[in-house]
Amino acid sequence: MPSIAVKLYSVFFKFLLKHRLQNRIQTHVDESSNPYGVTTRPEESVSAANPSFTDGIATKDIHIDPTTTALSVRIFLPESSLSPPEQPEPKSKPRSSQRDEPKSRYDRRNSYPNLGAPTNDPRRCSFEGLSFRSDNNVYRGYSPLPQNSRRLPIILQFHGGGWVSGSNESVANDVFCRRIAKLCDVIVVAVGYRLAPENKYPAAFEDGLKVLHWLAKQQNLAECSKSMGSGALGVGAEFTKAQVQRHIVDAFGASMVEPWLAAHGDPSRCVLLGVSCGANIADYVARKAVEAGRLLDPVKVVAQVLMYPFFIGNVPTRSEINLANSYFYDKAMCLLAWKLFLPEEEFSLDHPAANPLIPDRGPPLKLMPPTLTVVAELDWMRDRAIAYSETLRKVNVDAPVLEYKDAVHEFATLDMLLNTPQAQACAEDIAIWVKKYISLRGHEFSY
């Protein structure tokens, strides 16, 4: 059973959540009056982005649709991305003196000896365009696209919060994404999708898919910028009209390219990770990625992780009956959240956004990517998540279930529970499974 502290915090948490949900219903604003949307609440404690490598991770925030919606992302870049790419071991090594021993690729002091030099110091190196600022080692990224940068897989992460709260910038989500980025050695892109009731279904789902298309666009822009060349137009030179137009296009394209992703991201190894209602978004994005096929190139969704998904249905499961008054998120409050999220004319517990097991929910399940499902023993939504996983396995999709004893909904991502042994173990277990699908050919990871 959960500890006394968890039980007491659960009572306080449910009281606050119920109060906030009721306020959302009373102050409900029609979607047409706020098309821009809301991605965070005033009561949310948020963590500021930090481009220096604090605890091995640098972060930055980007509004990817600033004129239409509030859609934003936070990028988590591991410091390991600055290491040179892995090289195959030579068959034979000539004997050398200790002075000529190769430097470790993990030793940034050896790899970048002039990192601490002032910007105007002639000893300062650019390393194929790397651009650092000497104060606090703030990483700006680099352009043009280097040839020897280390490419990391990308995890698209969707936070929880019952559709109406939560944020990709919250303190808890920041800690969780840093943990996943370090354990998996990946770039995490946390999506700040629009919240209900200001923006009802399908706003959050469309935002998730828009970020996936944005990733594809980023890679294509980076490749265009690279193919155009990076040489600047020299002062006093004469240029043809075509050269001038090419320079303008190159400058415009470079301003659109996100340098961290262009330099270090490998969208061909993309994993979707959703937490609670974010798992519903991840599953929707995965289905749309399957339907799009090669239209999403170079992005390829190789796997997804559904952490205690926010699934529900008209016909109750055993856990939905026996654990209806469970800790933190009980069934009554979750029903309120669904009423705030789904349009009134579409409200149904068997809505495609809510129930993954309804008939004719495309595409065919056999085409879905490998899917890891994380469930908690004391979560009333657990049985439907397990049933979805079992259905995937019946059509030969790799779909294991990790069930954690005495755990509650959001046990690995809730602020109070982030530092518990179970939360740490869950992140490590996810990393073990994910590495099976993001490892480079020849370096496969098995479990």
Tab-separated table of C-alpha atoms in Angstrom:
chain	number	residue	atom	x	y	z
A	1	MET	CA	0.000	0.000	0.000
A	2	PRO	CA	1.130	3.614	-0.516
A	3	SER	CA	2.748	5.390	2.427
A	4	ILE	CA	0.816	7.601	4.842
A	5	ALA	CA	2.405	10.672	3.245
A	6	VAL	CA	1.191	9.646	-0.214
A	7	LYS	CA	-2.327	8.998	1.096
A	8	LEU	CA	-2.501	12.391	2.785
A	9	TYR	CA	-1.111	14.167	-0.265
A	10	SER	CA	-3.641	12.327	-2.422
A	11	VAL	CA	-6.523	13.731	-0.356
A	12	PHE	CA	-5.132	17.261	-0.673
A	13	PHE	CA	-4.423	16.773	-4.393
A	14	LYS	CA	-7.955	15.533	-5.126
A	15	PHE	CA	-9.490	18.432	-3.221
A	16	LEU	CA	-7.524	20.981	-5.253
A	17	LEU	CA	-8.159	19.154	-8.526
A	18	LYS	CA	-11.905	18.992	-7.929
A	19	HIS	CA	-11.981	22.697	-7.094
A	20	ARG	CA	-10.064	23.592	-10.254
A	21	LEU	CA	-12.200	21.398	-12.498
A	22	GLN	CA	-15.376	22.940	-11.121
A	23	ASN	CA	-13.930	26.406	-11.710
A	24	ARG	CA	-13.120	25.427	-15.294
A	25	ILE	CA	-16.746	24.396	-15.813
A	26	GLN	CA	-18.109	27.616	-14.281
A	27	THR	CA	-15.725	29.901	-16.196
A	28	HIS	CA	-15.841	27.879	-19.384
A	29	VAL	CA	-14.932	29.977	-22.403
A	30	ASP	CA	-16.160	28.971	-25.835
A	31	GLU	CA	-13.344	27.861	-28.155
A	32	SER	CA	-14.198	30.493	-30.766
A	33	SER	CA	-13.463	33.292	-28.285
A	34	ASN	CA	-9.894	32.146	-27.666
A	35	PRO	CA	-8.448	30.508	-30.782
A	36	TYR	CA	-4.863	31.127	-29.618
A	37	GLY	CA	-5.232	28.778	-26.673
A	38	VAL	CA	-3.657	28.190	-23.268
A	39	THR	CA	-0.702	25.877	-22.638
A	40	THR	CA	-0.104	26.489	-18.935
A	41	ARG	CA	-2.089	27.614	-15.897
A	42	PRO	CA	-1.193	30.444	-13.483
A	43	GLU	CA	-1.126	27.997	-10.571
A	44	GLU	CA	1.485	25.805	-12.298
A	45	SER	CA	5.054	26.092	-11.001
A	46	VAL	CA	7.267	26.260	-14.074
A	47	SER	CA	10.991	25.828	-14.627
A	48	ALA	CA	12.815	28.331	-16.819
A	49	ALA	CA	14.729	27.052	-19.836
A	50	ASN	CA	18.501	26.934	-19.341
A	51	PRO	CA	20.806	26.717	-22.404
A	52	SER	CA	23.822	25.865	-20.263
A	53	PHE	CA	24.485	22.196	-19.560
A	54	THR	CA	23.080	22.052	-16.043
A	55	ASP	CA	23.380	18.499	-14.784
A	56	GLY	CA	24.366	17.443	-18.294
A	57	ILE	CA	21.245	18.788	-20.068
A	58	ALA	CA	20.678	22.095	-21.896
A	59	THR	CA	17.137	23.321	-22.575
A	60	LYS	CA	15.438	25.910	-24.760
A	61	ASP	CA	11.840	26.897	-25.523
A	62	ILE	CA	10.497	27.481	-29.037
A	63	HIS	CA	7.075	28.666	-30.213
A	64	ILE	CA	6.646	26.733	-33.418
A	65	ASP	CA	3.282	28.264	-34.352
A	66	PRO	CA	3.462	31.806	-32.913
A	67	THR	CA	0.895	33.442	-35.192
A	68	THR	CA	-1.938	30.905	-34.936
A	69	THR	CA	-1.753	29.023	-31.633
A	70	ALA	CA	0.241	28.941	-28.403
A	71	LEU	CA	1.881	25.654	-29.444
A	72	SER	CA	5.423	25.453	-28.106
A	73	VAL	CA	8.122	22.876	-27.444
A	74	ARG	CA	10.942	22.585	-24.941
A	75	ILE	CA	14.068	20.860	-26.248
A	76	PHE	CA	16.258	18.851	-23.856
A	77	LEU	CA	19.758	18.350	-25.332
A	78	PRO	CA	22.193	15.991	-23.545
A	79	GLU	CA	25.807	17.109	-23.233
A	80	SER	CA	26.803	13.780	-24.775
A	81	SER	CA	25.688	15.213	-28.136
A	82	LEU	CA	28.902	17.274	-28.189
A	83	SER	CA	31.030	14.126	-28.270
A	84	PRO	CA	32.370	13.045	-31.661
A	85	PRO	CA	30.320	10.319	-33.364
A	86	GLU	CA	31.184	6.722	-32.621
A	87	GLN	CA	33.765	5.276	-34.967
A	88	PRO	CA	34.274	1.562	-35.680
A	89	GLU	CA	37.290	0.084	-33.988
A	90	PRO	CA	40.253	-0.440	-36.367
A	91	LYS	CA	41.299	-4.030	-36.915
A	92	SER	CA	44.833	-3.355	-35.792
A	93	LYS	CA	46.377	-0.464	-33.907
A	94	PRO	CA	50.002	0.591	-34.281
A	95	ARG	CA	51.925	0.843	-31.058
A	96	SER	CA	52.246	4.397	-29.849
A	97	SER	CA	53.725	6.275	-26.956
A	98	GLN	CA	51.643	7.400	-24.016
A	99	ARG	CA	51.827	10.966	-25.360
A	100	ASP	CA	49.972	9.873	-28.515
A	101	GLU	CA	47.197	7.991	-26.735
A	102	PRO	CA	43.775	8.916	-28.185
A	103	LYS	CA	41.645	11.146	-26.008
A	104	SER	CA	38.412	9.828	-24.536
A	105	ARG	CA	35.376	10.944	-26.522
A	106	TYR	CA	33.645	11.672	-23.240
A	107	ASP	CA	36.284	14.114	-22.033
A	108	ARG	CA	35.089	17.513	-23.210
A	109	ARG	CA	38.212	19.177	-21.816
A	110	ASN	CA	40.282	17.129	-24.262
A	111	SER	CA	37.848	17.329	-27.151
A	112	TYR	CA	37.376	21.102	-26.896
A	113	PRO	CA	40.593	22.486	-25.380
A	114	ASN	CA	39.839	26.141	-26.150
A	115	LEU	CA	36.237	26.123	-24.890
A	116	GLY	CA	37.035	28.488	-22.052
A	117	ALA	CA	38.844	31.039	-24.219
A	118	PRO	CA	37.191	34.429	-24.751
A	119	THR	CA	35.092	34.885	-27.876
A	120	ASN	CA	37.683	37.185	-29.467
A	121	ASP	CA	40.634	34.983	-28.506
A	122	PRO	CA	42.483	33.718	-31.613
A	123	ARG	CA	43.009	30.393	-29.863
A	124	ARG	CA	39.266	29.783	-29.744
A	125	CYS	CA	38.197	27.005	-32.120
A	126	SER	CA	34.910	26.698	-33.985
A	127	PHE	CA	34.966	22.905	-34.476
A	128	GLU	CA	33.065	22.707	-37.760
A	129	GLY	CA	30.895	25.650	-36.845
A	130	LEU	CA	30.276	24.925	-33.145
A	131	SER	CA	29.328	28.160	-31.437
A	132	PHE	CA	29.786	28.462	-27.675
A	133	ARG	CA	29.481	31.438	-25.353
A	134	SER	CA	32.185	31.379	-22.724
A	135	ASP	CA	29.934	32.402	-19.829
A	136	ASN	CA	28.502	29.267	-18.226
A	137	ASN	CA	29.221	27.264	-21.413
A	138	VAL	CA	25.905	28.282	-22.979
A	139	TYR	CA	25.406	26.266	-26.143
A	140	ARG	CA	23.984	28.090	-29.137
A	141	GLY	CA	24.159	25.271	-31.663
A	142	TYR	CA	25.851	25.722	-34.952
A	143	SER	CA	25.315	26.501	-38.598
A	144	PRO	CA	26.148	25.351	-41.225
A	145	LEU	CA	25.384	21.735	-40.545
A	146	PRO	CA	28.626	19.984	-39.486
A	147	GLN	CA	29.728	16.734	-41.030
A	148	ASN	CA	30.991	15.052	-37.861
A	149	SER	CA	28.309	15.868	-35.292
A	150	ARG	CA	26.810	13.149	-33.153
A	151	ARG	CA	23.222	12.312	-34.080
A	152	LEU	CA	20.840	11.388	-31.294
A	153	PRO	CA	17.360	9.855	-31.508
A	154	ILE	CA	14.412	12.113	-30.712
A	155	ILE	CA	11.692	11.431	-28.159
A	156	LEU	CA	8.485	13.453	-28.538
A	157	GLN	CA	7.026	13.759	-25.037
A	158	PHE	CA	3.439	14.679	-24.171
A	159	HIS	CA	2.772	15.658	-20.547
A	160	GLY	CA	-0.222	14.664	-18.436
A	161	GLY	CA	-2.753	16.759	-16.535
A	162	GLY	CA	-6.191	15.481	-17.542
A	163	TRP	CA	-6.422	17.728	-20.618
A	164	VAL	CA	-7.015	20.839	-18.488
A	165	SER	CA	-3.725	21.323	-16.635
A	166	GLY	CA	-0.048	20.427	-16.770
A	167	SER	CA	2.682	21.973	-18.884
A	168	ASN	CA	5.812	21.012	-20.798
A	169	GLU	CA	7.545	23.715	-18.731
A	170	SER	CA	6.401	22.526	-15.289
A	171	VAL	CA	9.040	21.667	-12.722
A	172	ALA	CA	7.959	18.012	-12.557
A	173	ASN	CA	7.913	17.603	-16.333
A	174	ASP	CA	11.303	19.287	-16.616
A	175	VAL	CA	12.835	16.853	-14.128
A	176	PHE	CA	11.238	13.841	-15.821
A	177	CYS	CA	12.353	14.869	-19.332
A	178	ARG	CA	15.914	15.501	-18.127
A	179	ARG	CA	15.935	12.029	-16.604
A	180	ILE	CA	14.719	10.395	-19.821
A	181	ALA	CA	17.158	12.389	-21.980
A	182	LYS	CA	20.116	11.240	-19.860
A	183	LEU	CA	19.084	7.610	-19.428
A	184	CYS	CA	18.154	7.073	-23.080
A	185	ASP	CA	20.860	9.407	-24.483
A	186	VAL	CA	18.296	11.159	-26.670
A	187	ILE	CA	16.997	14.617	-27.479
A	188	VAL	CA	13.628	15.059	-25.764
A	189	VAL	CA	11.141	17.438	-27.382
A	190	ALA	CA	8.398	18.160	-24.816
A	191	VAL	CA	5.209	19.421	-26.447
A	192	GLY	CA	3.224	22.291	-24.921
A	193	TYR	CA	-0.148	21.472	-26.461
A	194	ARG	CA	-3.285	23.577	-25.953
A	195	LEU	CA	-5.425	22.836	-22.905
A	196	ALA	CA	-9.170	22.417	-22.456
A	197	PRO	CA	-11.752	23.840	-22.049
A	198	GLU	CA	-10.406	26.839	-23.988
A	199	ASN	CA	-9.481	24.421	-26.760
A	200	LYS	CA	-11.450	21.215	-26.868
A	201	TYR	CA	-10.840	18.058	-28.875
A	202	PRO	CA	-9.145	17.741	-31.339
A	203	ALA	CA	-6.851	20.725	-30.527
A	204	ALA	CA	-4.360	18.795	-28.354
A	205	PHE	CA	-4.249	15.919	-30.854
A	206	GLU	CA	-3.693	18.278	-33.768
A	207	ASP	CA	-0.890	19.982	-31.862
A	208	GLY	CA	0.871	16.673	-31.332
A	209	LEU	CA	0.687	15.843	-35.022
A	210	LYS	CA	1.800	19.364	-35.970
A	211	VAL	CA	5.003	18.928	-33.957
A	212	LEU	CA	5.735	15.669	-35.781
A	213	HIS	CA	5.368	17.454	-39.127
A	214	TRP	CA	7.525	20.283	-37.761
A	215	LEU	CA	10.303	17.779	-37.051
A	216	ALA	CA	10.168	16.596	-40.658
A	217	LYS	CA	10.257	20.187	-41.882
A	218	GLN	CA	13.265	20.951	-39.687
A	219	GLN	CA	15.283	18.118	-41.188
A	220	ASN	CA	14.310	19.091	-44.729
A	221	LEU	CA	15.244	22.743	-44.118
A	222	ALA	CA	18.580	21.688	-42.670
A	223	GLU	CA	19.314	19.530	-45.707
A	224	CYS	CA	18.347	22.398	-48.052
A	225	SER	CA	20.601	24.778	-46.159
A	226	LYS	CA	23.428	22.284	-46.343
A	227	SER	CA	23.010	21.661	-50.080
A	228	MET	CA	22.962	25.411	-50.831
A	229	GLY	CA	26.319	25.826	-49.191
A	230	SER	CA	27.320	28.056	-46.314
A	231	GLY	CA	29.664	30.528	-47.972
A	232	ALA	CA	28.772	34.116	-47.295
A	233	LEU	CA	28.727	36.689	-50.066
A	234	GLY	CA	32.021	38.550	-49.936
A	235	VAL	CA	32.203	42.293	-49.671
A	236	GLY	CA	32.977	44.066	-52.933
A	237	ALA	CA	32.338	41.018	-55.124
A	238	GLU	CA	30.100	40.954	-58.172
A	239	PHE	CA	27.162	38.557	-58.184
A	240	THR	CA	24.655	37.322	-60.665
A	241	LYS	CA	20.938	37.661	-59.987
A	242	ALA	CA	20.715	33.915	-59.355
A	243	GLN	CA	23.500	34.098	-56.742
A	244	VAL	CA	21.780	36.931	-54.906
A	245	GLN	CA	18.435	35.070	-54.895
A	246	ARG	CA	20.178	31.945	-53.657
A	247	HIS	CA	21.791	33.887	-50.822
A	248	ILE	CA	18.413	35.353	-49.792
A	249	VAL	CA	16.788	31.911	-49.802
A	250	ASP	CA	19.700	30.449	-47.823
A	251	ALA	CA	19.520	33.207	-45.221
A	252	PHE	CA	15.753	32.765	-44.857
A	253	GLY	CA	16.086	28.992	-44.575
A	254	ALA	CA	18.860	29.243	-42.009
A	255	SER	CA	16.698	31.479	-39.819
A	256	MET	CA	13.970	28.821	-39.855
A	257	VAL	CA	16.256	25.940	-38.919
A	258	GLU	CA	16.434	24.953	-35.258
A	259	PRO	CA	20.224	24.501	-34.798
A	260	TRP	CA	20.130	21.964	-31.980
A	261	LEU	CA	17.942	19.584	-33.945
A	262	ALA	CA	19.741	20.278	-37.236
A	263	ALA	CA	23.093	19.498	-35.673
A	264	HIS	CA	22.230	16.597	-33.407
A	265	GLY	CA	18.748	15.222	-34.135
A	266	ASP	CA	18.094	11.973	-35.973
A	267	PRO	CA	14.354	11.998	-36.820
A	268	SER	CA	14.619	8.570	-38.432
A	269	ARG	CA	14.764	7.247	-34.851
A	270	CYS	CA	11.758	8.965	-33.306
A	271	VAL	CA	9.934	7.644	-30.221
A	272	LEU	CA	6.620	8.956	-28.881
A	273	LEU	CA	6.243	9.065	-25.092
A	274	GLY	CA	2.948	10.056	-23.508
A	275	VAL	CA	2.068	10.517	-19.837
A	276	SER	CA	-1.560	9.952	-18.765
A	277	CYS	CA	-3.705	11.943	-21.240
A	278	GLY	CA	-0.462	12.593	-23.126
A	279	ALA	CA	-0.409	8.851	-23.855
A	280	ASN	CA	-3.723	9.264	-25.697
A	281	ILE	CA	-2.084	11.986	-27.802
A	282	ALA	CA	0.975	9.812	-28.446
A	283	ASP	CA	-1.198	6.933	-29.612
A	284	TYR	CA	-3.138	9.249	-31.939
A	285	VAL	CA	0.089	10.680	-33.400
A	286	ALA	CA	1.443	7.148	-33.888
A	287	ARG	CA	-1.684	6.154	-35.798
A	288	LYS	CA	-1.450	9.245	-38.005
A	289	ALA	CA	2.229	8.540	-38.628
A	290	VAL	CA	1.338	5.026	-39.790
A	291	GLU	CA	-1.313	6.429	-42.127
A	292	ALA	CA	1.081	9.052	-43.513
A	293	GLY	CA	3.830	6.535	-44.225
A	294	ARG	CA	6.618	7.974	-46.367
A	295	LEU	CA	4.912	11.362	-46.494
A	296	LEU	CA	6.544	12.024	-43.113
A	297	ASP	CA	10.071	11.287	-44.338
A	298	PRO	CA	12.651	11.668	-42.921
A	299	VAL	CA	10.737	11.223	-39.648
A	300	LYS	CA	10.111	7.617	-38.706
A	301	VAL	CA	8.260	6.625	-35.538
A	302	VAL	CA	10.067	3.483	-34.394
A	303	ALA	CA	8.278	2.968	-31.041
A	304	GLN	CA	5.939	4.534	-28.508
A	305	VAL	CA	5.698	4.484	-24.713
A	306	LEU	CA	2.284	4.867	-23.072
A	307	MET	CA	2.583	5.692	-19.376
A	308	TYR	CA	-0.667	4.948	-17.514
A	309	PRO	CA	-2.808	6.074	-20.484
A	310	PHE	CA	-6.023	8.008	-19.872
A	311	PHE	CA	-8.205	5.368	-21.530
A	312	ILE	CA	-11.875	4.850	-20.645
A	313	GLY	CA	-14.993	3.252	-22.162
A	314	ASN	CA	-18.737	2.830	-21.743
A	315	VAL	CA	-18.466	-0.782	-20.568
A	316	PRO	CA	-16.497	-0.623	-17.296
A	317	THR	CA	-13.565	-2.943	-16.651
A	318	ARG	CA	-12.905	-4.656	-13.333
A	319	SER	CA	-10.367	-2.026	-12.242
A	320	GLU	CA	-12.772	0.775	-13.195
A	321	ILE	CA	-15.312	-0.748	-10.771
A	322	ASN	CA	-13.025	-1.835	-7.934
A	323	LEU	CA	-10.648	1.161	-7.979
A	324	ALA	CA	-13.082	3.942	-8.902
A	325	ASN	CA	-12.061	5.921	-5.783
A	326	SER	CA	-8.339	5.395	-6.254
A	327	TYR	CA	-5.577	7.813	-5.293
A	328	PHE	CA	-4.979	11.200	-6.967
A	329	TYR	CA	-7.131	10.755	-10.092
A	330	ASP	CA	-10.393	8.981	-9.253
A	331	LYS	CA	-13.029	8.100	-11.833
A	332	ALA	CA	-15.484	10.904	-10.970
A	333	MET	CA	-12.886	13.636	-11.512
A	334	CYS	CA	-11.608	12.056	-14.701
A	335	LEU	CA	-15.141	12.054	-16.084
A	336	LEU	CA	-15.283	15.801	-15.384
A	337	ALA	CA	-12.019	16.223	-17.276
A	338	TRP	CA	-13.407	14.327	-20.280
A	339	LYS	CA	-16.521	16.537	-20.265
A	340	LEU	CA	-14.281	19.596	-20.401
A	341	PHE	CA	-12.181	18.131	-23.214
A	342	LEU	CA	-14.743	16.607	-25.574
A	343	PRO	CA	-17.253	18.849	-27.390
A	344	GLU	CA	-20.721	18.461	-25.916
A	345	GLU	CA	-22.163	17.018	-29.127
A	346	GLU	CA	-19.359	14.417	-29.291
A	347	PHE	CA	-19.236	13.399	-25.644
A	348	SER	CA	-19.016	9.635	-25.304
A	349	LEU	CA	-16.779	7.373	-23.269
A	350	ASP	CA	-16.369	5.321	-26.435
A	351	HIS	CA	-15.041	8.310	-28.351
A	352	PRO	CA	-11.957	7.373	-30.459
A	353	ALA	CA	-9.877	9.677	-28.255
A	354	ALA	CA	-10.993	7.829	-25.118
A	355	ASN	CA	-11.363	4.144	-25.975
A	356	PRO	CA	-8.603	2.484	-28.022
A	357	LEU	CA	-10.608	-0.750	-28.381
A	358	ILE	CA	-13.629	0.495	-30.324
A	359	PRO	CA	-14.202	-1.163	-33.744
A	360	ASP	CA	-13.019	0.476	-36.969
A	361	ARG	CA	-10.454	2.643	-35.240
A	362	GLY	CA	-7.835	2.910	-37.963
A	363	PRO	CA	-5.259	2.083	-39.017
A	364	PRO	CA	-5.064	-1.738	-38.635
A	365	LEU	CA	-3.405	-2.477	-35.311
A	366	LYS	CA	-0.858	-4.784	-36.947
A	367	LEU	CA	0.731	-1.676	-38.494
A	368	MET	CA	1.235	0.098	-35.166
A	369	PRO	CA	4.800	0.645	-33.908
A	370	PRO	CA	6.173	-1.344	-30.960
A	371	THR	CA	4.349	-0.108	-27.863
A	372	LEU	CA	5.496	-0.244	-24.248
A	373	THR	CA	2.683	0.286	-21.729
A	374	VAL	CA	3.374	1.316	-18.131
A	375	VAL	CA	0.570	0.741	-15.610
A	376	ALA	CA	0.147	1.167	-11.858
A	377	GLU	CA	-1.481	-1.475	-9.683
A	378	LEU	CA	-3.741	1.056	-7.913
A	379	ASP	CA	-4.795	2.977	-11.019
A	380	TRP	CA	-8.441	2.500	-11.985
A	381	MET	CA	-7.549	2.895	-15.714
A	382	ARG	CA	-5.019	0.057	-15.717
A	383	ASP	CA	-7.193	-2.781	-17.117
A	384	ARG	CA	-8.108	-1.003	-20.343
A	385	ALA	CA	-4.461	-0.124	-20.972
A	386	ILE	CA	-3.497	-3.763	-20.445
A	387	ALA	CA	-6.307	-4.894	-22.761
A	388	TYR	CA	-5.040	-2.563	-25.500
A	389	SER	CA	-1.557	-3.998	-25.106
A	390	GLU	CA	-2.904	-7.540	-25.312
A	391	THR	CA	-4.802	-6.652	-28.497
A	392	LEU	CA	-1.585	-5.345	-30.060
A	393	ARG	CA	0.286	-8.514	-29.145
A	394	LYS	CA	-2.411	-10.635	-30.819
A	395	VAL	CA	-1.464	-9.036	-34.158
A	396	ASN	CA	2.267	-9.563	-33.496
A	397	VAL	CA	3.167	-6.058	-32.343
A	398	ASP	CA	5.873	-5.952	-29.661
A	399	ALA	CA	3.739	-4.569	-26.828
A	400	PRO	CA	4.970	-5.478	-23.339
A	401	VAL	CA	3.375	-4.202	-20.136
A	402	LEU	CA	5.316	-2.938	-17.130
A	403	GLU	CA	3.112	-3.076	-14.027
A	404	TYR	CA	4.338	-1.548	-10.771
A	405	LYS	CA	3.073	-2.922	-7.470
A	406	ASP	CA	1.447	-0.521	-4.973
A	407	ALA	CA	1.887	2.290	-7.503
A	408	VAL	CA	-0.647	5.035	-8.225
A	409	HIS	CA	-1.526	6.960	-11.366
A	410	GLU	CA	1.407	9.234	-12.383
A	411	PHE	CA	3.684	7.545	-9.817
A	412	ALA	CA	6.758	8.260	-11.990
A	413	THR	CA	5.915	11.826	-13.074
A	414	LEU	CA	4.030	13.506	-10.210
A	415	ASP	CA	6.113	16.162	-8.437
A	416	MET	CA	5.915	14.539	-5.002
A	417	LEU	CA	6.815	11.064	-6.284
A	418	LEU	CA	9.581	11.889	-8.784
A	419	ASN	CA	12.434	10.924	-6.477
A	420	THR	CA	10.977	7.660	-5.205
A	421	PRO	CA	12.742	4.380	-6.037
A	422	GLN	CA	9.757	3.326	-8.159
A	423	ALA	CA	9.952	6.474	-10.281
A	424	GLN	CA	13.676	6.008	-10.818
A	425	ALA	CA	13.225	2.329	-11.666
A	426	CYS	CA	10.420	3.109	-14.118
A	427	ALA	CA	12.587	5.566	-16.063
A	428	GLU	CA	15.403	3.032	-16.182
A	429	ASP	CA	13.055	0.296	-17.384
A	430	ILE	CA	11.736	2.563	-20.129
A	431	ALA	CA	15.299	3.340	-21.228
A	432	ILE	CA	16.190	-0.351	-21.449
A	433	TRP	CA	13.243	-1.071	-23.745
A	434	VAL	CA	13.538	2.088	-25.847
A	435	LYS	CA	17.225	1.480	-26.590
A	436	LYS	CA	16.252	-1.686	-28.394
A	437	TYR	CA	14.618	0.431	-31.112
A	438	ILE	CA	16.841	3.507	-31.221
A	439	SER	CA	20.251	1.870	-31.330
A	440	LEU	CA	22.216	2.313	-34.540
A	441	ARG	CA	22.561	-0.715	-36.784
A	442	GLY	CA	25.480	-2.737	-35.556
A	443	HIS	CA	25.029	-1.437	-32.005
A	444	GLU	CA	21.662	-3.038	-31.259
A	445	PHE	CA	20.563	-3.175	-27.660
A	446	SER	CA	18.648	-6.206	-26.478
A	447	TYR	CA	16.904	-6.983	-23.236
